Amino acid sequence: MKDLITLRDWSGDRIGRVLQLAADVKKDPSAFKEAMAQRTLLMIFEKPSLRTRLSFEAGMTQMGGHAIYYHTGNSPMGSGKESISDSMRAASRFVDLIMARLFKHRDLLEMASEATVPVINALTDDSHPCQILADLLSIQEKRGDLNGLKLAYVGDGFNNVTHSLMTGGTKLGMHVAVASPPGESFMPRADVTEGCHGFAEKSGGSILVTESAEEAVLDADVIYTDSWMSYHIPEDQEAERIALFMPYQVNQALLAHAKPDALFMNCLPARRGCEQTAEVIDGPQSIVFDQAENRLHAQKAVMLDLLSAT
Ligand code: CP
Ligand code: NVA
């Protein structure tokens, strides 16, 4: 597999190896300072980003390579003047790696099949695998072995981050519980949940999808939430979504159902007073900025792995 499209495509062993590599890179970054010498990463963005852009771009710089930021708004591809296929066939002649943050997952699949260099999913409507590698690294650092830990995700279930967390977690033997409002627009996609039952069966983990935030959070080692207003959600849905998701806000009352030392995580950007209270995200159990930093180490490891540059 030349690409990182979703964690569904990677074995638990491969995920584990990349997490180990990320930990090695974090411990001794100078050992990798020439690993990307003369290598170029093309970063294609259809949506905004802080962490994803910075982690990949700084990561390339720190490893002696170069990254090109390319917003599709300025591209022949974005304006419909050039097909994805021609764009990727041409780009593959210039760069060593391509990462893309796109609306439609099927566009990413087309990119990967047309590009002759590795393609990395930097978030689509389906998934956000790079984020979850950083998240798993963060949990491992704080709690050791992931196997057997309970991770509760609360809020928008029909969500890229949720899907990747469910997949990555169950592949590594975690017990993943997701609480979201009922209905197929808010719950995790049925095929993702079904796939995770299979991964959990193999790894000894489990997957639970429920409407009850308290049930999901009960005795959890980690509580995770994500924005109720993902980048692709139209602003006119905001008031309705805030009302719908408010019972899933991570606040002190909900946190009390988890283990007393449970970690709080959010991939960011976050809105205080919505998916979590300020008290929680700025409180002692929150690891959101360690989590954000780990994007850097995890993204370096993904690039090294895909170019087999270690
Ligand atoms: N978590 C994450 O992907 O952040 P950005 O949208 O800032 O890249
Ligand atoms: N679910 C969010 C993740 C942001 C990093 C989104 O798609 O906007």
mmCIF file of C-alpha atoms and ligand atoms in Angstrom:
data_model
loop_
_atom_site.group_PDB
_atom_site.id
_atom_site.type_symbol
_atom_site.label_atom_id
_atom_site.label_comp_id
_atom_site.label_asym_id
_atom_site.label_seq_id
_atom_site.Cartn_x
_atom_site.Cartn_y
_atom_site.Cartn_z
ATOM 1 C CA MET A 1 0.000 0.000 0.000
ATOM 2 C CA LYS A 2 1.824 3.135 -1.228
ATOM 3 C CA ASP A 3 -0.634 5.570 0.421
ATOM 4 C CA LEU A 4 -2.286 6.520 3.704
ATOM 5 C CA ILE A 5 -5.923 6.851 2.692
ATOM 6 C CA THR A 6 -7.664 5.447 5.782
ATOM 7 C CA LEU A 7 -6.605 3.374 8.797
ATOM 8 C CA ARG A 8 -8.938 0.661 7.493
ATOM 9 C CA ASP A 9 -6.236 -0.094 4.916
ATOM 10 C CA TRP A 10 -3.424 -0.400 7.469
ATOM 11 C CA SER A 11 -2.937 -3.421 9.732
ATOM 12 C CA GLY A 12 -2.710 -2.991 13.490
ATOM 13 C CA ASP A 13 0.961 -3.976 13.185
ATOM 14 C CA ARG A 14 1.684 -1.222 10.701
ATOM 15 C CA ILE A 15 -0.125 1.359 12.844
ATOM 16 C CA GLY A 16 1.920 0.163 15.823
ATOM 17 C CA ARG A 17 5.175 0.456 13.854
ATOM 18 C CA VAL A 18 4.389 4.014 12.770
ATOM 19 C CA LEU A 19 3.510 4.955 16.358
ATOM 20 C CA GLN A 20 6.877 3.579 17.490
ATOM 21 C CA LEU A 21 8.623 5.531 14.745
ATOM 22 C CA ALA A 22 6.771 8.691 15.820
ATOM 23 C CA ALA A 23 7.966 8.147 19.392
ATOM 24 C CA ASP A 24 11.560 7.680 18.127
ATOM 25 C CA VAL A 25 11.351 10.851 16.023
ATOM 26 C CA LYS A 26 9.989 12.782 18.985
ATOM 27 C CA LYS A 27 12.746 11.529 21.286
ATOM 28 C CA ASP A 28 15.609 12.334 18.942
ATOM 29 C CA PRO A 29 14.544 14.643 16.101
ATOM 30 C CA SER A 30 18.145 15.375 15.138
ATOM 31 C CA ALA A 31 18.605 11.747 14.069
ATOM 32 C CA PHE A 32 16.130 12.465 11.257
ATOM 33 C CA LYS A 33 17.315 15.917 10.216
ATOM 34 C CA GLU A 34 18.503 14.780 6.781
ATOM 35 C CA ALA A 35 15.930 12.017 6.243
ATOM 36 C CA MET A 36 13.932 14.095 3.735
ATOM 37 C CA ALA A 37 16.874 15.831 2.043
ATOM 38 C CA GLN A 38 15.982 16.720 -1.553
ATOM 39 C CA ARG A 39 12.405 15.504 -1.010
ATOM 40 C CA THR A 40 9.350 17.651 -1.729
ATOM 41 C CA LEU A 41 5.841 17.341 -0.318
ATOM 42 C CA LEU A 42 2.866 18.867 -2.154
ATOM 43 C CA MET A 43 0.087 19.876 0.270
ATOM 44 C CA ILE A 44 -3.292 20.338 -1.433
ATOM 45 C CA PHE A 45 -5.995 22.086 0.601
ATOM 46 C CA GLU A 46 -9.673 22.604 -0.233
ATOM 47 C CA LYS A 47 -10.499 23.490 3.401
ATOM 48 C CA PRO A 48 -8.867 25.575 6.156
ATOM 49 C CA SER A 49 -6.192 24.192 8.498
ATOM 50 C CA LEU A 50 -3.809 25.240 11.236
ATOM 51 C CA ARG A 51 -2.380 22.018 12.723
ATOM 52 C CA THR A 52 -2.318 19.849 9.637
ATOM 53 C CA ARG A 53 -0.581 22.410 7.492
ATOM 54 C CA LEU A 54 1.911 23.418 10.186
ATOM 55 C CA SER A 55 2.776 19.875 11.251
ATOM 56 C CA PHE A 56 3.487 18.676 7.726
ATOM 57 C CA GLU A 57 5.285 21.834 6.651
ATOM 58 C CA ALA A 58 7.413 22.159 9.804
ATOM 59 C CA GLY A 59 7.981 18.399 9.751
ATOM 60 C CA MET A 60 9.396 18.538 6.233
ATOM 61 C CA THR A 61 11.624 21.496 7.124
ATOM 62 C CA GLN A 62 12.948 19.763 10.234
ATOM 63 C CA MET A 63 13.822 16.658 8.214
ATOM 64 C CA GLY A 64 15.695 18.611 5.521
ATOM 65 C CA GLY A 65 12.917 18.534 2.908
ATOM 66 C CA HIS A 66 10.545 21.095 1.442
ATOM 67 C CA ALA A 67 6.744 21.467 1.464
ATOM 68 C CA ILE A 68 4.589 23.359 -1.055
ATOM 69 C CA TYR A 69 1.257 24.753 0.198
ATOM 70 C CA TYR A 70 -1.257 24.684 -2.607
ATOM 71 C CA HIS A 71 -4.840 25.867 -2.135
ATOM 72 C CA THR A 72 -7.149 24.506 -4.802
ATOM 73 C CA GLY A 73 -8.808 27.919 -5.071
ATOM 74 C CA ASN A 74 -5.740 28.995 -7.078
ATOM 75 C CA SER A 75 -5.349 25.830 -9.120
ATOM 76 C CA PRO A 76 -6.476 24.666 -12.559
ATOM 77 C CA MET A 77 -7.884 21.592 -10.771
ATOM 78 C CA GLY A 78 -9.969 23.672 -8.352
ATOM 79 C CA SER A 79 -11.412 25.815 -11.129
ATOM 80 C CA GLY A 80 -12.375 22.726 -13.134
ATOM 81 C CA LYS A 81 -9.908 23.537 -15.946
ATOM 82 C CA GLU A 82 -7.844 20.417 -15.300
ATOM 83 C CA SER A 83 -8.933 16.944 -14.222
ATOM 84 C CA ILE A 84 -7.736 15.301 -11.020
ATOM 85 C CA SER A 85 -6.087 12.669 -13.188
ATOM 86 C CA ASP A 86 -3.997 15.091 -15.272
ATOM 87 C CA SER A 87 -3.136 17.158 -12.189
ATOM 88 C CA MET A 88 -1.844 14.101 -10.329
ATOM 89 C CA ARG A 89 0.031 12.660 -13.283
ATOM 90 C CA ALA A 90 1.813 15.992 -13.744
ATOM 91 C CA ALA A 91 2.406 16.619 -10.019
ATOM 92 C CA SER A 92 3.962 13.163 -9.629
ATOM 93 C CA ARG A 93 6.749 14.290 -11.989
ATOM 94 C CA PHE A 94 7.756 17.098 -9.571
ATOM 95 C CA VAL A 95 7.222 15.920 -6.018
ATOM 96 C CA ASP A 96 7.918 12.855 -3.875
ATOM 97 C CA LEU A 97 4.772 12.904 -1.748
ATOM 98 C CA ILE A 98 1.278 14.396 -1.967
ATOM 99 C CA MET A 99 -1.058 15.132 0.920
ATOM 100 C CA ALA A 100 -4.579 16.446 0.424
ATOM 101 C CA ARG A 101 -7.398 17.843 2.555
ATOM 102 C CA LEU A 102 -10.532 17.484 0.475
ATOM 103 C CA PHE A 103 -14.297 17.554 0.779
ATOM 104 C CA LYS A 104 -14.983 14.329 -1.081
ATOM 105 C CA HIS A 105 -13.218 11.124 -0.125
ATOM 106 C CA ARG A 106 -13.781 9.745 -3.623
ATOM 107 C CA ASP A 107 -11.623 12.582 -5.022
ATOM 108 C CA LEU A 108 -8.804 11.444 -2.734
ATOM 109 C CA LEU A 109 -9.198 7.869 -3.965
ATOM 110 C CA GLU A 110 -8.925 9.147 -7.525
ATOM 111 C CA MET A 111 -5.826 11.154 -6.627
ATOM 112 C CA ALA A 112 -4.194 8.105 -5.091
ATOM 113 C CA SER A 113 -4.948 5.924 -8.066
ATOM 114 C CA GLU A 114 -3.599 8.498 -10.560
ATOM 115 C CA ALA A 115 -0.526 9.686 -8.626
ATOM 116 C CA THR A 116 2.598 7.570 -8.916
ATOM 117 C CA VAL A 117 3.909 8.901 -5.579
ATOM 118 C CA PRO A 118 2.402 8.221 -2.126
ATOM 119 C CA VAL A 119 -0.782 10.145 -1.265
ATOM 120 C CA ILE A 120 -1.748 11.040 2.320
ATOM 121 C CA ASN A 121 -5.284 11.771 3.539
ATOM 122 C CA ALA A 122 -5.122 15.069 5.434
ATOM 123 C CA LEU A 123 -8.912 14.914 6.131
ATOM 124 C CA THR A 124 -11.889 14.126 3.938
ATOM 125 C CA ASP A 125 -15.590 13.717 4.659
ATOM 126 C CA ASP A 126 -14.811 10.053 5.449
ATOM 127 C CA SER A 127 -11.781 10.119 7.700
ATOM 128 C CA HIS A 128 -8.798 11.859 9.289
ATOM 129 C CA PRO A 129 -6.170 9.141 9.800
ATOM 130 C CA CYS A 130 -3.208 11.485 10.441
ATOM 131 C CA GLN A 131 -5.041 13.015 13.397
ATOM 132 C CA ILE A 132 -5.735 9.630 14.933
ATOM 133 C CA LEU A 133 -2.097 8.503 14.694
ATOM 134 C CA ALA A 134 -1.182 11.582 16.748
ATOM 135 C CA ASP A 135 -4.035 10.829 19.162
ATOM 136 C CA LEU A 136 -2.985 7.225 19.704
ATOM 137 C CA LEU A 137 0.597 8.368 20.266
ATOM 138 C CA SER A 138 -0.666 10.847 22.884
ATOM 139 C CA ILE A 139 -2.682 8.201 24.738
ATOM 140 C CA GLN A 140 0.229 5.764 24.620
ATOM 141 C CA GLU A 141 2.555 8.379 26.122
ATOM 142 C CA LYS A 142 0.202 9.008 29.026
ATOM 143 C CA ARG A 143 -1.156 5.511 29.634
ATOM 144 C CA GLY A 144 1.278 3.008 28.084
ATOM 145 C CA ASP A 145 -0.262 0.052 26.252
ATOM 146 C CA LEU A 146 -3.416 0.992 24.328
ATOM 147 C CA ASN A 147 -4.756 -2.546 24.474
ATOM 148 C CA GLY A 148 -7.740 -2.780 26.815
ATOM 149 C CA LEU A 149 -8.155 0.973 27.395
ATOM 150 C CA LYS A 150 -11.637 2.461 27.062
ATOM 151 C CA LEU A 151 -12.022 5.492 24.809
ATOM 152 C CA ALA A 152 -15.366 7.334 24.787
ATOM 153 C CA TYR A 153 -16.177 9.688 21.916
ATOM 154 C CA VAL A 154 -19.101 12.020 22.543
ATOM 155 C CA GLY A 155 -20.892 14.326 20.088
ATOM 156 C CA ASP A 156 -21.022 14.304 16.293
ATOM 157 C CA GLY A 157 -20.728 10.653 15.307
ATOM 158 C CA PHE A 158 -21.191 11.109 11.566
ATOM 159 C CA ASN A 159 -17.752 12.565 11.420
ATOM 160 C CA ASN A 160 -14.332 11.924 9.882
ATOM 161 C CA VAL A 161 -12.468 12.021 13.215
ATOM 162 C CA THR A 162 -14.988 9.672 14.839
ATOM 163 C CA HIS A 163 -14.697 7.163 12.018
ATOM 164 C CA SER A 164 -10.896 7.126 12.181
ATOM 165 C CA LEU A 165 -10.828 6.906 15.986
ATOM 166 C CA MET A 166 -13.218 3.954 15.928
ATOM 167 C CA THR A 167 -11.063 2.244 13.309
ATOM 168 C CA GLY A 168 -7.646 2.949 14.827
ATOM 169 C CA GLY A 169 -8.839 2.189 18.356
ATOM 170 C CA THR A 170 -10.484 -1.140 17.558
ATOM 171 C CA LYS A 171 -7.509 -2.234 15.441
ATOM 172 C CA LEU A 172 -5.305 -1.776 18.503
ATOM 173 C CA GLY A 173 -7.521 -3.592 21.007
ATOM 174 C CA MET A 174 -9.218 -0.575 22.580
ATOM 175 C CA HIS A 175 -12.818 -0.499 23.796
ATOM 176 C CA VAL A 176 -14.344 2.366 21.819
ATOM 177 C CA ALA A 177 -17.748 3.758 22.823
ATOM 178 C CA VAL A 178 -19.447 6.451 20.736
ATOM 179 C CA ALA A 179 -22.407 8.507 21.959
ATOM 180 C CA SER A 180 -24.294 10.693 19.506
ATOM 181 C CA PRO A 181 -27.848 11.785 18.821
ATOM 182 C CA PRO A 182 -29.927 9.180 16.946
ATOM 183 C CA GLY A 183 -30.310 9.366 13.171
ATOM 184 C CA GLU A 184 -27.995 8.567 10.300
ATOM 185 C CA SER A 185 -26.812 12.184 9.965
ATOM 186 C CA PHE A 186 -25.401 12.134 13.500
ATOM 187 C CA MET A 187 -24.411 8.535 14.229
ATOM 188 C CA PRO A 188 -21.256 6.917 12.865
ATOM 189 C CA ARG A 189 -21.712 5.525 9.351
ATOM 190 C CA ALA A 190 -23.147 2.011 9.589
ATOM 191 C CA ASP A 191 -20.444 0.414 7.419
ATOM 192 C CA VAL A 192 -17.720 1.950 9.602
ATOM 193 C CA THR A 193 -19.317 0.546 12.760
ATOM 194 C CA GLU A 194 -19.700 -2.851 11.134
ATOM 195 C CA GLY A 195 -16.053 -2.870 10.052
ATOM 196 C CA CYS A 196 -14.982 -1.971 13.598
ATOM 197 C CA HIS A 197 -16.864 -4.962 15.021
ATOM 198 C CA GLY A 198 -14.632 -7.106 12.809
ATOM 199 C CA PHE A 199 -11.422 -5.294 13.861
ATOM 200 C CA ALA A 200 -12.411 -5.550 17.538
ATOM 201 C CA GLU A 201 -13.103 -9.251 17.230
ATOM 202 C CA LYS A 202 -9.547 -9.794 16.007
ATOM 203 C CA SER A 203 -7.833 -7.434 18.453
ATOM 204 C CA GLY A 204 -9.820 -8.216 21.607
ATOM 205 C CA GLY A 205 -11.280 -4.711 21.730
ATOM 206 C CA SER A 206 -14.916 -3.699 21.335
ATOM 207 C CA ILE A 207 -17.173 -1.096 19.758
ATOM 208 C CA LEU A 208 -20.353 0.372 21.229
ATOM 209 C CA VAL A 209 -22.613 2.972 19.603
ATOM 210 C CA THR A 210 -25.213 4.508 21.907
ATOM 211 C CA GLU A 211 -27.425 7.566 22.330
ATOM 212 C CA SER A 212 -26.368 7.873 25.968
ATOM 213 C CA ALA A 213 -23.349 10.060 26.699
ATOM 214 C CA GLU A 214 -23.254 8.708 30.275
ATOM 215 C CA GLU A 215 -23.207 5.108 29.080
ATOM 216 C CA ALA A 216 -20.340 5.806 26.655
ATOM 217 C CA VAL A 217 -18.283 7.684 29.217
ATOM 218 C CA LEU A 218 -18.784 5.199 32.085
ATOM 219 C CA ASP A 219 -15.348 4.221 33.452
ATOM 220 C CA ALA A 220 -13.584 5.565 30.364
ATOM 221 C CA ASP A 221 -9.828 6.136 30.340
ATOM 222 C CA VAL A 222 -10.146 8.778 27.620
ATOM 223 C CA ILE A 223 -12.976 11.132 26.632
ATOM 224 C CA TYR A 224 -12.763 12.620 23.168
ATOM 225 C CA THR A 225 -14.902 15.153 21.352
ATOM 226 C CA ASP A 226 -14.764 17.109 18.098
ATOM 227 C CA SER A 227 -16.370 20.234 16.692
ATOM 228 C CA TRP A 228 -20.134 20.268 16.200
ATOM 229 C CA MET A 229 -19.514 22.533 13.211
ATOM 230 C CA SER A 230 -16.982 20.662 11.062
ATOM 231 C CA TYR A 231 -15.496 22.707 8.220
ATOM 232 C CA HIS A 232 -18.044 21.447 5.687
ATOM 233 C CA ILE A 233 -21.187 22.139 7.775
ATOM 234 C CA PRO A 234 -23.111 25.216 6.529
ATOM 235 C CA GLU A 235 -23.315 28.069 9.059
ATOM 236 C CA ASP A 236 -27.108 28.211 8.825
ATOM 237 C CA GLN A 237 -27.232 24.832 10.618
ATOM 238 C CA GLU A 238 -25.351 26.132 13.637
ATOM 239 C CA ALA A 239 -28.217 26.996 15.999
ATOM 240 C CA GLU A 240 -30.052 23.756 15.274
ATOM 241 C CA ARG A 241 -26.906 21.656 15.759
ATOM 242 C CA ILE A 242 -25.930 23.370 19.015
ATOM 243 C CA ALA A 243 -29.376 22.582 20.442
ATOM 244 C CA LEU A 244 -29.210 18.978 19.233
ATOM 245 C CA PHE A 245 -25.687 18.268 20.491
ATOM 246 C CA MET A 246 -25.872 20.151 23.816
ATOM 247 C CA PRO A 247 -26.789 16.968 25.779
ATOM 248 C CA TYR A 248 -23.432 15.607 24.532
ATOM 249 C CA GLN A 249 -21.323 18.498 25.814
ATOM 250 C CA VAL A 250 -18.288 17.317 27.781
ATOM 251 C CA ASN A 251 -18.622 19.127 31.107
ATOM 252 C CA GLN A 252 -17.691 18.305 34.706
ATOM 253 C CA ALA A 253 -20.952 16.415 35.260
ATOM 254 C CA LEU A 254 -20.258 14.107 32.315
ATOM 255 C CA LEU A 255 -16.577 13.756 33.199
ATOM 256 C CA ALA A 256 -17.631 12.459 36.642
ATOM 257 C CA HIS A 257 -18.849 9.220 34.982
ATOM 258 C CA ALA A 258 -15.358 8.428 33.650
ATOM 259 C CA LYS A 259 -12.331 7.217 35.598
ATOM 260 C CA PRO A 260 -11.162 9.949 37.985
ATOM 261 C CA ASP A 261 -7.922 10.449 36.015
ATOM 262 C CA ALA A 262 -9.510 10.163 32.548
ATOM 263 C CA LEU A 263 -7.791 12.142 29.808
ATOM 264 C CA PHE A 264 -9.751 14.745 27.853
ATOM 265 C CA MET A 265 -8.960 15.118 24.155
ATOM 266 C CA ASN A 266 -10.134 17.255 21.239
ATOM 267 C CA CYS A 267 -8.420 17.320 17.844
ATOM 268 C CA LEU A 268 -9.029 21.104 17.707
ATOM 269 C CA PRO A 269 -10.228 23.628 16.644
ATOM 270 C CA ALA A 270 -12.460 23.755 19.753
ATOM 271 C CA ARG A 271 -15.275 25.988 20.863
ATOM 272 C CA ARG A 272 -15.601 26.546 24.608
ATOM 273 C CA GLY A 273 -19.256 26.362 25.681
ATOM 274 C CA CYS A 274 -20.143 23.999 22.828
ATOM 275 C CA GLU A 275 -18.602 20.531 22.529
ATOM 276 C CA GLN A 276 -16.851 21.067 25.871
ATOM 277 C CA THR A 277 -16.809 23.619 28.644
ATOM 278 C CA ALA A 278 -13.816 25.893 29.225
ATOM 279 C CA GLU A 279 -13.420 24.244 32.619
ATOM 280 C CA VAL A 280 -12.812 20.870 30.946
ATOM 281 C CA ILE A 281 -10.593 21.881 28.031
ATOM 282 C CA ASP A 282 -8.500 24.216 30.192
ATOM 283 C CA GLY A 283 -8.582 21.859 33.189
ATOM 284 C CA PRO A 284 -6.029 19.393 34.567
ATOM 285 C CA GLN A 285 -7.339 16.356 32.663
ATOM 286 C CA SER A 286 -7.047 18.004 29.255
ATOM 287 C CA ILE A 287 -4.124 16.997 27.033
ATOM 288 C CA VAL A 288 -5.258 18.867 23.918
ATOM 289 C CA PHE A 289 -2.012 20.777 23.332
ATOM 290 C CA ASP A 290 0.212 17.713 23.852
ATOM 291 C CA GLN A 291 -2.140 16.067 21.390
ATOM 292 C CA ALA A 292 -1.720 18.960 18.937
ATOM 293 C CA GLU A 293 2.081 18.804 19.250
ATOM 294 C CA ASN A 294 2.021 15.113 18.458
ATOM 295 C CA ARG A 295 0.643 15.906 15.006
ATOM 296 C CA LEU A 296 4.212 16.982 14.186
ATOM 297 C CA HIS A 297 5.884 13.766 15.327
ATOM 298 C CA ALA A 298 3.185 11.515 13.893
ATOM 299 C CA GLN A 299 3.184 13.261 10.517
ATOM 300 C CA LYS A 300 6.951 12.967 10.277
ATOM 301 C CA ALA A 301 6.606 9.237 10.955
ATOM 302 C CA VAL A 302 3.917 8.849 8.270
ATOM 303 C CA MET A 303 6.117 10.544 5.668
ATOM 304 C CA LEU A 304 9.168 8.496 6.684
ATOM 305 C CA ASP A 305 7.150 5.299 6.551
ATOM 306 C CA LEU A 306 5.651 6.019 3.135
ATOM 307 C CA LEU A 307 9.017 6.910 1.635
ATOM 308 C CA SER A 308 10.695 4.133 3.621
ATOM 309 C CA ALA A 309 13.256 6.752 4.485
ATOM 310 C CA THR A 310 14.339 5.261 7.777
HETATM 311 N N1 CP B 1 -6.988 18.845 13.981
HETATM 312 C C1 CP B 1 -6.769 19.375 12.772
HETATM 313 O O1 CP B 1 -6.711 18.690 11.748
HETATM 314 O O2 CP B 1 -6.596 20.723 12.798
HETATM 315 P P1 CP B 1 -6.550 21.694 11.549
HETATM 316 O O3 CP B 1 -7.908 21.726 10.949
HETATM 317 O O4 CP B 1 -6.128 23.006 12.127
HETATM 318 O O5 CP B 1 -5.546 21.165 10.565
HETATM 319 N N1 NVA B 2 -14.438 17.015 12.040
HETATM 320 C C1 NVA B 2 -13.664 18.199 11.848
HETATM 321 C C2 NVA B 2 -12.224 17.962 12.115
HETATM 322 C C3 NVA B 2 -11.365 19.181 12.089
HETATM 323 C C4 NVA B 2 -9.912 18.897 12.288
HETATM 324 C C5 NVA B 2 -13.864 18.731 10.449
HETATM 325 O O1 NVA B 2 -14.030 17.950 9.509
HETATM 326 O O2 NVA B 2 -13.880 19.938 10.287
#
